[in-house]
Each structure stands twice: as structure tokens, then as C-alpha cells.
């Protein structure tokens, strides 16, 4: 009996040790997150002021502001949202509500899954070959927006599909039994119910687009462009690319560091804002949302 | 009225269906465009297009490999004996050296005597190799043109040198790039997997509801940070740390890339693994506890074996994320296209190569096409990852343990 007690105690001790290890490792991961955020915030907060946000870059991008980059990123995000959201939501509805369960639909689903695993640089290559060269858009907002739209399309589709699938089947049957057509059921019953989940997913995907660099590298961005775009066929500066440029290839890297910290902080703030917005909406609708 | 509604229904269904197809179309288009732009590389001459290599008529050498050509023009091979010729020093000749060998009068006022001058210069210098535009070595040329080699799949996939801008013979060997990608990604997953799994187990089994509710957004935030920001952080924090910590001449190493990629792969690993662990049937866990097993024993012997396919999927997805990541890697790994031996060397991955070089590669040239082929490799790699994840997740976990 005494020896059984001993093994039990030893087991409990080793269990405790393992659990503490797990806790420590989890803490380390959170620590890394705070390290990154803290570092950028502390270094960047000194740089950010009104002038930084609304000024043009000056002195080989070592001074001045990042206004054209902010505007450029906004244009690219808006463009890709306009393209990707309608197509994505509609495909989501089709896959969830209309599609018969045959090989074609399975094919679409497998393709959507695969598309979400394709690296963003491959989208960049593809966008360059199709939109910039073949369709002749040149490096422009429209080419960059199309490329970014393709990138988030799978996310939008899956979000919509999952949101619709989460709705209990009885609502569909009930609506149809009351004499509503399928389209009416979708518009009046299913979409309103799925709305919170869809919107939250879409907002998160906006966060993803605004930080992407590789897809716009060869389709939209300019190294330095001290003016605002006037049409969708203009080249633009963009925040993530701007950060890459001033961090790695300026004429005077050390002098450009404060600008880089400021730009990184603006990017992080965008992401934080979008995450908080999505989280807030999630709580507001009081709905359990599945993200990724 | 009813008819109108019916028509509207039908139209709506068609519209929805078409948008459903767009995604599949995109995949097909991606494949089509990547391979179309990339496939032109094979069959291209291995010397810069529009140029030829010519030697003295008596020189026994008929053909040089791209590697030999590069080494000759870099001055690493200096004797014909090293490439199978007679024992004689190699004299390298490029077109702008022509004024050293011929006077302006000889070249003619419109430079239209260049071909004759070339013939004469080559016949006078028996050890010379000349790299000149094709039109100057055409009619009446008395030197010997070396046989043109072609870029083959073998030289591309088996080549150990990547010097795409070398003159006169660019080297397109992807082995160093593939090795670099694998080293960095495997390093990343080795670092990320233990931590990711620990967090997943902690969140699924140990953490209380409140801690879990705090951890979940933190992980999402980690996934949301743009890759350039990770790259920037790596550049200003991790790279100097590695340089000092290991006493290296440069801190931009594969290890820096692996560390940053590990952090970036964590959210994927954590979410997928946590889902898998959470899916373990409650009854199974409870029977294990009822049999007297401790909580840890239950996790190790029941929960983990049950969720092993999900955890594998998590690891594979993490690798997939790491293989395709571009900007962060580009900023911290140093980008030296050499076959690495340790993680503490600068290395260069496939995506970083594309991002760094596509801007300078003229559209339609061999370099441009080689970069698209790299894109194809990347696409195929990630396709394999997606398919294997599907295969792994499709396997039902065994019900008996």
C-alpha cells in the first residue's frame, strides 16, 4: 500500500511539473506577442503625430509622413473588397444552399480549399501575368485590387458557407412551408440570421488584405510617389510595401528607422482596430462565430 | 406575377452558380498562367539570347557547359586544358574589348567592319573565347562558333548554382533555393510545434474559461500581424540578437528566418491542434479518468493518440504556411543563394527569390521565366500540402486505443 501511495504521489508530482511546463510555454507564446507589440508601439509612438499621418515623404523617405501610403492601402483594400465580397458571398450561398452534392461541387470545394493554401507571392506572380501583362492594366490600383481579391476569395466563401450551414435546417423548412420561395427564404430568413457571422469574417479578411505585401509587389505599388492617385489605373504607394522599402533599401537606413517604426505601428494599429471591431461585433450580436 | 418570380429565382440561381465557378476558374487560370510563363525556359539557349560564343578555328573544344562558361568569364578557369582542350591560356574577349585589338580605322566609320575584325582577332589569338552578338559572327566569319546548349529540366532542377544575372551564361539551378526553403521551414516547424502543441493542450484541457477567452484573441492577433511587420521586427531585434549571441559576422541567417516563421506558424498550429484535441469524445476521457489514470496520463495516452491526425494536419499546415511566406523571410535570412550546411548561414528561399528578383527580370526573358517556374514549384508544393492535409483529416481516428 505504501509503495502504491508513493507511485501515486510521484505521478502527481510529475503531472504538476508537466502542467507547469505547459503553462510556461503558453506564457512564452503570449510573451512573444506582447514583446512584438510592445516593441513596435514604444518605438513608434514617438513618431506618430498629425504631420506623420498627413504629410508627404521627404528627404529620401527619412522624414515627412506616410499619407500617400495610407491612401494607397485604403484604395487597394476598398477595390478588393468591392470585387471579392459580392463574388465570395454569392459563391458561399451557392455552395451552401443550391449546389447538388455531386463531383462538380466537390471539385469547387477542394479548389477553394487549395486556393486558400496558395502562397501570396504566387498570387503576385499570377496577378502580374494576368492583370498587369495580359489584360494590360499595368501596375495599378485595379491590378493590385484584383490580385488581393483573389487572395481573400476563399476566406469569404468559407465564412459565408459556414455561417449559412450553422443555421438549423428547420428554419429553411419552416419558411418554405409558409409558401416562400427559395430565394425569399435566403434573403429574408437565412441571410439576416447569418449576417453577424458573415460580417465578422469579412472584417477579419479586410485585416488580412491591408497587411499583404507580396501580391501587390509587382501589380500595384510604387517605391516612391509623392502624389495621390487620381484614377484606378494609377500606381500607388502602400503601407506594407513602404515599410519594407524603408526598412531594407533606403539610401540611409539608420535615418529612416523612425519612419519605419511609425509605419509599422500604423499597420499594427489597423490590425488591432480590425480585430477589436470584429470582437466587438461578435459580442454585440451575442453569437458564437467560428473564425478559421 | 408568379411567373416573374420564378424567372427571378432562376436568374438568381444562375448568377450564384457562376460566382461559385469563379474560384475554380481562378485555380485553373493560375496553373495555366504560371506554367505558360514558366515553360518557355526549357529549350532556351543557355547563353544570353542573341549572343554567341566563338573560339579560334583550331581550338578542339566544341561545347562548354553553362557552369564552365561562367567560370571562364569569372576568371576561375584560365586554361583550355581544364575544359578538355589543349594546354593554352584562355583569353576572354567581350565586344567592348575590341578597341584593344583594332584601331578605329579598321572598324570603319559606321563600325560596319566589326565582323571582319572579329574574324581577324580570333584567328590571331589562338586561346581566345569571344562573347559577341550573333549578327557579328554570321556571314564570312572565320572563327568557330561553339555549339549552343539548351536549358533543360535537368539543369534547372538539378543545378546547384543560382546566378540568374551572370553574363554570358546565367545559371538557373534551383537546388540551393529548394534547400534553403526546406531548411528554414523545417527549422521553423521544429521550434513552433512544441510550443504550438503546448498552447493547444493548455487551452483545450487545462485553462479555465476566462483564460481561454483571453488567449484566443491573442492567438488571433498573432495571426493578424502583417508579415512585413514580423520581418521588420526580425530585422531590428532578432537579427542583432543572433549576431551577438552566436558571434557571427552577419545575423541574417536561416535561424533568424526559422524563428520568425515559427512565430508566424504558431496560430495555424494552435487553432488546428486545439480543435483536434477538443474533439476527443468526453466519454473516452472520463473512462480513462475513472480507471484511475491521472489527468496527464489521460492526455498523453488517450487524448493525444486520438487527435493525432488533427495534430499532424496542424504540423503540415504550419509547414505549408512557412514554405510560402515571403516578406518576413526576405527581410531576415540574408538571401545568399548557396547550398546551406547549418542554420547559422545566410540562405535564400524560393518565395524570397521571386520577390527580390522579379522586379529586375525583363518580361519574357529567361530570368523571368525561371522565376515563374519557381512559382510553379511553390504552387505544386503547397498543393501537395493541402491535399495531404485533406487526406490526413479524412482518415477517421481509430476508436480503439
XYZ file of C-alpha atoms in Angstrom:
693
model
C 0.000 0.000 0.000
C 2.767 2.374 0.963
C 4.530 1.857 -2.335
C 1.295 2.447 -4.254
C 0.949 5.713 -2.385
C 4.466 6.603 -3.348
C 3.913 5.981 -7.062
C 0.702 7.931 -6.926
C 2.491 10.822 -5.309
C 5.310 10.631 -7.810
C 2.800 10.590 -10.620
C 1.053 13.607 -9.225
C 4.365 15.420 -8.890
C 5.371 14.736 -12.477
C 1.912 15.727 -13.613
C 2.297 19.025 -11.828
C 5.678 19.572 -13.439
C 4.310 18.881 -16.915
C 1.350 21.168 -16.408
C 3.614 23.941 -15.220
C 5.748 23.437 -18.288
C 2.672 23.746 -20.496
C 1.653 26.908 -18.665
C 5.120 28.388 -19.040
C 5.234 27.608 -22.750
C 1.825 29.197 -23.277
C 3.011 32.193 -21.313
C 6.092 32.364 -23.536
C 3.915 32.496 -26.660
C 1.812 35.301 -25.223
C 5.049 36.949 -24.105
C 6.348 36.930 -27.667
C 3.157 38.590 -28.854
C 3.487 41.308 -26.245
C 7.178 41.686 -26.969
C 6.496 42.351 -30.654
C 3.534 44.635 -29.998
C 5.260 46.454 -27.154
C 8.453 46.991 -29.098
C 6.673 48.476 -32.114
C 4.301 50.554 -30.014
C 7.010 52.017 -27.774
C 9.321 52.856 -30.665
C 6.575 54.019 -32.980
C 4.505 56.167 -30.634
C 7.155 58.903 -30.592
C 6.999 59.206 -34.361
C 3.291 59.291 -34.930
C 1.724 62.710 -34.982
C -0.671 64.547 -37.236
C 2.142 65.589 -39.533
C 3.313 61.979 -39.917
C -0.147 60.773 -40.849
C -1.000 63.513 -43.306
C 2.358 64.574 -44.767
C 4.227 63.509 -47.860
C 7.502 61.600 -47.503
C 10.556 63.866 -47.730
C 14.346 63.692 -47.799
C 14.632 60.227 -49.357
C 11.789 58.982 -47.139
C 13.712 59.707 -43.933
C 11.352 62.496 -42.949
C 7.864 63.733 -43.559
C 4.829 61.499 -43.492
C 3.169 58.462 -44.975
C -0.045 59.974 -46.266
C 0.193 58.625 -49.837
C 0.870 55.129 -48.479
C -2.195 55.277 -46.229
C -4.356 56.464 -49.115
C -2.898 53.794 -51.395
C -3.628 51.000 -48.944
C -7.173 52.309 -48.475
C -7.690 52.302 -52.261
C -6.347 48.760 -52.626
C -8.443 47.445 -49.737
C -11.591 49.178 -50.989
C -11.028 47.856 -54.500
C -10.510 44.279 -53.433
C -13.472 44.404 -51.058
C -15.729 45.599 -53.861
C -14.580 42.714 -56.052
C -14.209 39.869 -53.579
C -17.175 40.306 -51.245
C -20.049 40.023 -53.745
C -18.447 37.132 -55.613
C -17.401 35.373 -52.427
C -20.706 35.749 -50.626
C -22.618 34.627 -53.713
C -20.424 31.554 -54.166
C -20.835 30.782 -50.479
C -24.604 30.939 -50.844
C -24.499 28.757 -53.929
C -22.302 26.111 -52.341
C -24.317 26.016 -49.159
C -27.882 26.378 -50.465
C -28.126 25.405 -54.104
C -25.314 23.117 -55.063
C -26.259 19.498 -55.528
C -23.886 17.081 -53.864
C -22.071 15.958 -56.985
C -18.478 15.830 -58.172
C -18.613 19.349 -59.559
C -19.419 20.856 -56.203
C -16.827 18.680 -54.536
C -14.349 19.973 -57.089
C -15.274 23.578 -56.301
C -14.870 22.901 -52.598
C -11.484 21.225 -52.995
C -10.334 24.072 -55.235
C -11.466 26.679 -52.723
C -9.562 24.858 -50.005
C -6.475 24.654 -52.147
C -6.732 28.283 -53.162
C -6.537 29.331 -49.531
C -3.255 27.441 -49.176
C -1.559 29.043 -52.180
C 1.193 31.430 -51.000
C 0.567 35.103 -51.531
C 3.664 35.504 -53.709
C 2.156 33.055 -56.209
C -0.905 35.300 -56.383
C 1.516 38.136 -57.048
C 3.075 36.247 -59.958
C -0.313 35.328 -61.328
C -1.634 38.865 -60.958
C 1.380 40.183 -62.806
C 0.962 37.697 -65.654
C -2.815 38.145 -66.000
C -3.820 41.646 -64.911
C -0.616 43.606 -65.496
C 0.664 41.989 -68.694
C -2.103 40.054 -70.444
C -5.001 42.415 -69.685
C -2.716 45.425 -69.917
C -3.724 47.176 -66.684
C -0.089 47.928 -65.892
C 0.974 48.465 -62.287
C -2.221 49.969 -60.979
C -4.816 50.017 -58.227
C -7.127 47.849 -60.298
C -4.495 45.156 -60.927
C -3.490 45.123 -57.252
C -7.107 45.061 -56.080
C -7.954 42.130 -58.343
C -4.949 40.196 -57.073
C -5.810 40.882 -53.438
C -9.435 39.980 -54.142
C -8.392 36.530 -55.371
C -6.363 36.120 -52.197
C -9.318 36.646 -49.846
C -11.932 34.989 -52.016
C -11.561 31.568 -50.356
C -11.822 33.132 -46.900
C -15.002 34.977 -47.829
C -16.530 31.882 -49.396
C -15.775 29.694 -46.416
C -17.041 32.299 -43.953
C -20.355 32.589 -45.783
C -20.715 28.870 -46.236
C -20.047 28.115 -42.590
C -22.352 30.875 -41.401
C -25.201 29.506 -43.517
C -24.532 25.917 -42.571
C -24.700 26.795 -38.889
C -28.390 27.709 -39.281
C -30.730 24.983 -38.197
C -32.495 23.238 -41.045
C -35.937 23.780 -39.532
C -35.797 27.489 -40.429
C -35.493 26.631 -44.105
C -38.249 24.088 -43.979
C -40.470 26.436 -41.992
C -40.030 29.287 -44.411
C -40.671 27.091 -47.424
C -43.742 25.597 -45.762
C -45.174 29.093 -45.368
C -45.043 29.414 -49.128
C -41.841 31.417 -49.508
C -39.677 30.650 -52.495
C -36.098 29.545 -52.089
C -34.725 32.977 -52.960
C -37.123 34.600 -50.491
C -36.046 32.160 -47.826
C -32.425 33.007 -48.399
C -32.999 36.743 -48.478
C -35.493 37.096 -45.667
C -34.568 34.263 -43.307
C -31.112 32.839 -43.832
C -29.060 35.922 -44.680
C -30.331 38.004 -41.766
C -29.546 35.123 -39.433
C -26.086 34.539 -40.886
C -25.340 38.242 -41.159
C -23.345 38.692 -37.930
C -21.060 35.764 -38.672
C -20.552 36.789 -42.273
C -19.768 40.390 -41.374
C -17.284 39.390 -38.692
C -15.495 37.111 -41.142
C -15.412 39.805 -43.795
C -13.962 42.357 -41.385
C -11.193 39.954 -40.419
C -10.399 39.386 -44.084
C -10.023 43.151 -44.535
C -7.293 42.980 -41.907
C -5.531 40.348 -43.909
C -5.668 42.342 -47.151
C -4.385 45.548 -45.648
C -1.189 43.910 -44.441
C -0.298 41.870 -47.516
C 2.807 42.866 -49.419
C 3.777 40.073 -51.775
C 0.658 40.180 -54.005
C 0.939 43.906 -54.677
C 4.695 43.932 -55.091
C 4.509 43.539 -58.872
C 0.928 44.581 -59.502
C 0.321 47.916 -57.844
C 2.959 49.583 -55.750
C 5.497 52.273 -56.416
C 8.699 52.757 -54.481
C 8.159 56.468 -54.053
C 5.289 58.546 -55.376
C 4.683 61.878 -53.682
C 1.185 62.361 -55.044
C -2.210 60.839 -54.589
C -3.771 58.523 -57.178
C -6.371 60.090 -59.426
C -7.710 57.024 -61.237
C -7.860 53.281 -60.754
C -5.125 52.862 -63.336
C -2.593 54.788 -61.237
C 0.262 53.272 -59.330
C 0.112 53.838 -55.595
C 2.267 53.593 -52.513
C 1.062 51.134 -49.903
C 1.786 50.869 -46.189
C 3.251 47.349 -46.056
C 5.461 47.890 -49.085
C 6.513 51.266 -47.755
C 7.632 49.615 -44.520
C 9.576 47.009 -46.478
C 11.279 49.668 -48.571
C 12.322 51.984 -45.775
C 13.403 49.065 -43.611
C 15.648 47.434 -46.190
C 16.573 49.528 -49.170
C 16.663 53.227 -48.457
C 19.744 55.350 -49.025
C 20.198 55.910 -45.303
C 18.714 53.028 -43.324
C 19.502 54.430 -39.883
C 17.946 57.784 -40.650
C 14.813 56.077 -41.935
C 14.345 53.893 -38.850
C 11.954 56.265 -37.017
C 9.781 56.383 -40.134
C 9.828 52.569 -40.243
C 8.748 52.280 -36.599
C 5.947 54.736 -37.251
C 4.752 52.860 -40.331
C 4.899 49.512 -38.525
C 2.843 50.966 -35.684
C 0.199 52.281 -38.084
C -0.048 48.807 -39.652
C -0.344 47.157 -36.261
C -2.982 49.676 -35.184
C -5.026 48.846 -38.287
C -4.857 45.151 -37.436
C -5.663 45.785 -33.777
C -8.574 48.003 -34.706
C -9.975 45.414 -37.078
C -9.602 42.620 -34.544
C -11.278 44.712 -31.850
C -14.054 45.660 -34.254
C -14.667 42.020 -35.139
C -14.547 41.023 -31.484
C -16.915 43.843 -30.558
C -19.388 42.865 -33.261
C -19.186 39.271 -32.163
C -20.090 40.273 -28.640
C -22.742 42.714 -29.843
C -24.556 40.080 -31.823
C -24.003 37.673 -28.973
C -23.295 34.946 -31.436
C -20.691 32.266 -31.477
C -18.585 32.944 -34.548
C -16.164 30.468 -35.943
C -13.095 32.004 -37.462
C -10.738 29.808 -39.300
C -46.609 37.736 -61.032
C -45.846 34.179 -60.164
C -44.071 33.695 -63.450
C -41.940 36.755 -62.878
C -40.908 35.411 -59.506
C -39.969 32.118 -60.995
C -37.798 33.779 -63.591
C -36.111 35.851 -60.888
C -35.441 32.661 -58.966
C -33.885 31.011 -61.957
C -31.718 34.025 -62.744
C -30.550 34.275 -59.159
C -29.591 30.636 -59.112
C -27.595 31.005 -62.319
C -25.792 34.089 -61.029
C -24.905 32.345 -57.788
C -23.728 29.309 -59.680
C -21.474 31.352 -61.931
C -19.809 33.017 -58.971
C -19.318 29.593 -57.462
C -17.369 28.579 -60.524
C -15.143 31.623 -60.460
C -12.967 30.202 -57.695
C -12.349 27.012 -59.584
C -11.674 29.059 -62.664
C -9.068 31.070 -60.759
C -7.169 27.926 -59.808
C -7.219 26.731 -63.393
C -6.075 30.151 -64.586
C -3.265 30.263 -62.025
C -1.970 26.919 -63.201
C -2.340 27.966 -66.814
C -0.553 31.283 -66.457
C 2.230 30.106 -64.167
C 3.077 27.188 -66.385
C 2.633 29.134 -69.605
C 5.010 31.854 -68.479
C 7.424 29.380 -66.970
C 7.506 26.630 -69.577
C 9.317 28.804 -72.118
C 12.513 28.468 -70.121
C 13.281 24.950 -71.271
C 14.730 24.994 -74.738
C 16.124 28.495 -74.393
C 19.833 28.776 -75.210
C 21.969 28.655 -72.091
C 23.914 31.695 -73.267
C 22.275 35.124 -73.187
C 19.781 35.270 -76.074
C 21.092 36.835 -79.279
C 24.714 36.243 -78.381
C 27.190 33.534 -79.365
C 30.459 32.225 -78.063
C 33.229 31.839 -80.629
C 36.774 30.470 -80.450
C 39.778 30.095 -82.711
C 39.243 27.707 -85.614
C 41.972 25.353 -84.412
C 40.594 25.081 -80.879
C 39.432 21.462 -80.315
C 36.719 22.456 -77.793
C 33.251 22.126 -79.351
C 30.940 22.826 -76.463
C 31.071 24.248 -72.962
C 28.628 23.695 -70.134
C 26.939 26.781 -68.648
C 28.949 26.283 -65.494
C 32.250 26.172 -67.408
C 31.287 29.278 -69.350
C 30.552 31.137 -66.151
C 33.817 30.084 -64.552
C 35.813 31.040 -67.626
C 34.301 34.513 -67.721
C 34.713 34.873 -63.942
C 38.412 34.034 -64.371
C 38.171 30.825 -62.325
C 39.094 28.622 -65.276
C 42.139 30.055 -67.009
C 43.411 27.218 -69.179
C 41.715 25.314 -72.025
C 43.085 22.082 -70.564
C 40.619 22.400 -67.682
C 37.690 22.149 -70.094
C 39.101 19.401 -72.309
C 41.126 21.449 -74.756
C 44.823 21.855 -75.482
C 47.122 23.337 -72.882
C 46.748 27.020 -73.563
C 45.790 30.089 -71.569
C 42.271 31.388 -72.056
C 41.854 34.949 -73.271
C 38.396 36.318 -72.611
C 37.021 38.703 -75.201
C 33.879 40.809 -74.925
C 32.693 43.219 -77.585
C 33.783 46.330 -75.731
C 37.355 44.957 -75.618
C 37.506 45.356 -79.378
C 39.276 48.713 -79.237
C 42.231 46.997 -77.560
C 42.683 44.815 -80.628
C 41.639 47.009 -83.548
C 42.017 50.668 -84.404
C 39.117 52.930 -85.219
C 40.063 52.982 -88.914
C 39.953 49.207 -89.075
C 36.462 49.169 -87.575
C 35.259 51.587 -90.218
C 33.370 54.853 -89.765
C 29.977 53.159 -89.185
C 31.527 50.258 -87.286
C 30.472 48.058 -90.211
C 33.754 46.155 -90.338
C 33.308 44.615 -86.915
C 32.682 41.072 -88.277
C 35.927 41.107 -90.321
C 37.874 42.496 -87.366
C 36.412 39.810 -85.110
C 37.492 37.080 -87.545
C 40.984 38.520 -87.678
C 41.297 38.938 -83.886
C 40.117 35.385 -83.283
C 42.492 33.894 -85.814
C 45.418 35.832 -84.331
C 44.718 34.768 -80.724
C 44.540 31.005 -80.540
C 43.446 30.883 -76.880
C 40.680 33.404 -77.184
C 36.999 32.951 -76.408
C 34.757 35.706 -77.692
C 31.288 36.585 -76.444
C 29.620 38.671 -79.128
C 26.185 39.472 -80.580
C 25.025 36.955 -83.162
C 24.969 39.318 -86.129
C 28.720 39.949 -85.877
C 29.506 36.249 -86.159
C 27.413 35.496 -89.230
C 28.468 35.721 -92.895
C 32.171 35.440 -93.612
C 33.033 34.759 -90.001
C 36.153 32.604 -89.869
C 36.196 31.740 -86.155
C 34.474 28.684 -84.748
C 31.115 29.134 -83.053
C 30.643 26.902 -80.041
C 27.620 24.636 -80.123
C 24.618 26.157 -78.392
C 23.447 24.377 -75.283
C 19.890 24.454 -74.073
C 18.442 24.964 -70.632
C 16.954 21.596 -69.730
C 14.716 20.455 -66.870
C 17.744 18.566 -65.629
C 19.963 21.600 -65.426
C 17.125 23.540 -63.789
C 16.038 21.020 -61.169
C 19.483 19.508 -60.626
C 21.578 22.653 -60.934
C 23.492 23.677 -57.857
C 24.140 27.285 -58.855
C 21.682 30.163 -58.960
C 23.250 33.188 -60.694
C 20.410 34.386 -62.905
C 22.161 37.584 -63.958
C 25.581 36.087 -64.733
C 26.993 37.103 -68.133
C 27.293 35.476 -70.587
C 25.781 32.330 -69.149
C 23.142 32.766 -66.411
C 22.882 29.825 -64.010
C 19.403 28.581 -63.177
C 19.892 25.802 -60.661
C 17.166 25.579 -58.040
C 18.821 23.158 -55.627
C 20.181 25.902 -53.319
C 16.790 27.615 -53.254
C 14.884 24.419 -52.507
C 17.399 23.502 -49.821
C 17.134 26.985 -48.333
C 13.344 26.787 -48.272
C 13.385 23.355 -46.638
C 15.976 24.288 -44.016
C 14.167 27.442 -42.983
C 10.713 25.820 -42.935
C 11.784 22.672 -41.116
C 13.695 24.768 -38.584
C 10.559 26.835 -38.082
C 8.311 23.842 -37.553
C 10.760 22.232 -35.108
C 10.578 25.383 -32.999
C 6.871 26.033 -33.436
C 5.451 22.534 -32.973
C 6.332 22.016 -29.280
C 5.100 25.480 -28.357
C 2.002 25.258 -30.509
C 1.107 21.871 -29.110
C 1.701 23.070 -25.546
C -0.619 26.033 -26.036
C -3.218 23.816 -27.726
C -3.197 21.284 -24.880
C -3.252 24.074 -22.322
C -6.200 25.798 -23.970
C -8.192 22.651 -24.580
C -7.531 20.780 -21.331
C -6.198 22.991 -18.574
C -7.153 26.613 -18.972
C -10.278 27.913 -17.351
C -12.917 29.615 -19.437
C -11.621 33.093 -18.588
C -8.008 32.390 -19.523
C -9.160 30.714 -22.688
C -11.231 33.719 -23.618
C -8.116 35.861 -23.200
C -5.788 33.510 -25.051
C -7.964 33.040 -28.114
C -7.865 36.714 -29.238
C -4.138 36.789 -28.509
C -3.589 33.914 -30.926
C -5.846 35.602 -33.498
C -3.853 38.790 -33.114
C -0.648 36.859 -33.684
C -2.170 35.612 -36.941
C -3.274 39.101 -37.893
C 0.074 40.882 -37.680
C 1.242 41.525 -41.255
C 4.277 39.602 -42.398
C 6.282 42.762 -43.153
C 5.891 43.774 -39.536
C 7.242 40.371 -38.489
C 10.059 40.850 -40.943
C 10.811 44.308 -39.622
C 10.787 43.078 -36.031
C 13.098 40.242 -37.046
C 15.415 42.668 -38.773
C 15.791 45.109 -35.899
C 15.524 42.707 -32.935
C 16.138 39.052 -33.788
C 18.939 39.504 -36.316
C 21.201 41.553 -33.991
C 20.453 39.116 -31.144
C 21.561 36.160 -33.250
C 24.628 38.002 -34.480
C 25.740 38.770 -30.935
C 24.561 35.528 -29.393
C 26.467 33.297 -31.807
C 29.299 35.713 -32.570
C 28.545 35.679 -36.292
C 29.765 38.189 -38.888
C 26.159 38.729 -40.013
C 22.960 37.998 -38.132
C 20.859 37.489 -41.258
C 20.728 33.706 -41.141
C 18.398 30.807 -41.693
C 17.900 30.668 -37.939
C 16.507 34.205 -37.878
C 14.089 33.167 -40.613
C 13.116 29.998 -38.755
C 12.435 31.883 -35.529
C 10.235 34.481 -37.204
C 8.440 31.823 -39.274
C 7.889 29.772 -36.123
C 6.003 32.657 -34.537
C 4.029 33.134 -37.744
C 3.120 29.452 -37.991
C 2.019 29.248 -34.335
C -1.571 30.484 -34.792
C -2.256 27.896 -37.517
C -0.799 25.086 -35.436
C -2.558 26.158 -32.243
C -6.033 26.534 -33.781
C -5.989 23.292 -35.741
C -4.429 21.237 -32.945
C -6.772 22.679 -30.321
C -9.794 21.804 -32.438
C -8.499 18.269 -32.830
C -7.847 17.864 -29.101
C -11.238 19.292 -28.243
C -12.922 16.738 -30.493
C -11.883 13.854 -28.274
C -15.128 12.289 -27.024
C -15.829 13.148 -23.416
C -16.758 9.552 -22.626
C -13.331 8.405 -23.657
C -11.590 10.823 -21.350
C -13.921 10.045 -18.489
C -13.415 6.314 -18.764
C -9.692 6.867 -18.632
C -10.011 9.006 -15.516
C -12.404 6.518 -13.972
C -9.831 3.801 -14.417
C -7.545 5.782 -12.156
C -5.365 7.468 -14.726
C -4.216 10.959 -13.833
C -5.203 13.878 -15.977
C -1.771 13.986 -17.636
C -1.831 10.248 -18.288
C -5.229 10.677 -19.899
C -3.929 13.482 -22.100
C -0.842 11.537 -23.111
C -2.362 8.099 -23.589
C -5.920 8.890 -24.675
C -6.377 12.441 -25.925
C -3.183 12.839 -27.925
C -3.365 9.454 -29.694
C -6.999 10.139 -30.516
C -6.244 13.538 -32.033
C -3.013 12.540 -33.743
C -4.369 13.046 -37.258
C -5.527 16.543 -36.404
C -2.175 17.361 -34.870
C -0.391 16.052 -37.946
C -2.641 18.209 -40.087
C -1.691 21.167 -37.898
C 2.008 20.490 -38.404
C 1.622 20.077 -42.167
C -0.416 23.288 -42.437
C 2.261 25.051 -40.415
C 4.927 23.833 -42.816
C 2.781 24.979 -45.720
C 2.498 28.431 -44.212
C 6.263 28.543 -43.636
C 7.153 27.403 -47.166
C 5.077 30.094 -48.815
C 5.921 33.001 -46.542
C 7.691 35.727 -48.465
C 8.302 39.124 -46.962
C 9.415 38.205 -43.460
C 11.874 35.648 -44.797
C 13.134 38.023 -47.457
C 13.964 40.571 -44.779
C 15.827 38.376 -42.300
C 17.526 35.399 -43.972
C 20.308 37.209 -45.807
C 19.349 35.764 -49.203
C 22.599 34.093 -50.202
C 21.836 31.537 -52.904
C 24.230 28.864 -51.713
C 23.528 25.347 -50.513
C 23.405 25.708 -46.720
C 25.139 23.420 -44.245
C 23.901 24.851 -40.964
C 21.026 27.093 -39.921
C 23.560 29.754 -38.999
C 24.296 30.670 -42.612
C 22.517 33.177 -44.791
C 20.113 31.350 -47.062
C 17.538 32.134 -49.636
C 14.091 30.651 -50.083
C 12.002 30.276 -53.221
C 9.404 32.956 -52.404
C 12.092 35.415 -51.342
C 13.897 34.842 -54.631
C 10.772 35.628 -56.618
C 10.037 38.745 -54.585
C 13.603 40.019 -54.779
C 14.287 39.364 -58.453
C 11.065 39.641 -60.436
C 11.246 43.430 -60.405
C 14.549 43.383 -62.288
C 13.867 40.488 -64.654
C 12.801 41.743 -68.076
C 9.404 40.346 -69.043
C 9.673 37.299 -71.310
C 13.401 36.739 -70.708
C 14.940 33.556 -69.378
C 15.252 35.003 -65.867
C 11.561 35.998 -65.825
C 10.552 32.538 -66.975
C 12.793 30.882 -64.394
C 11.064 32.898 -61.655
C 7.665 31.747 -62.890
C 8.919 28.169 -62.790
C 9.874 28.796 -59.167
C 6.276 29.922 -58.692
C 5.145 26.614 -60.209
C 7.340 24.681 -57.771
C 5.851 26.651 -54.906
C 2.340 26.072 -56.182
C 2.883 22.348 -56.516
C 4.451 22.182 -53.039
C 1.512 23.941 -51.389
C -0.971 21.905 -53.422
C 0.710 18.792 -52.050
C 0.379 20.232 -48.558
C -3.346 20.961 -48.994
C -4.050 17.552 -50.474
C -2.123 15.717 -47.789
C -3.990 17.664 -45.088
C -7.249 16.622 -46.706
C -6.019 13.044 -46.814
C -4.925 13.131 -43.173
C -8.143 14.703 -41.914
C -10.245 12.300 -43.941
C -8.772 9.393 -42.003
C -11.036 8.661 -39.118
C -9.265 8.361 -35.798
C -9.207 4.814 -34.502
C -11.932 4.112 -31.993
C -9.919 1.581 -30.021
C -6.782 2.585 -28.225
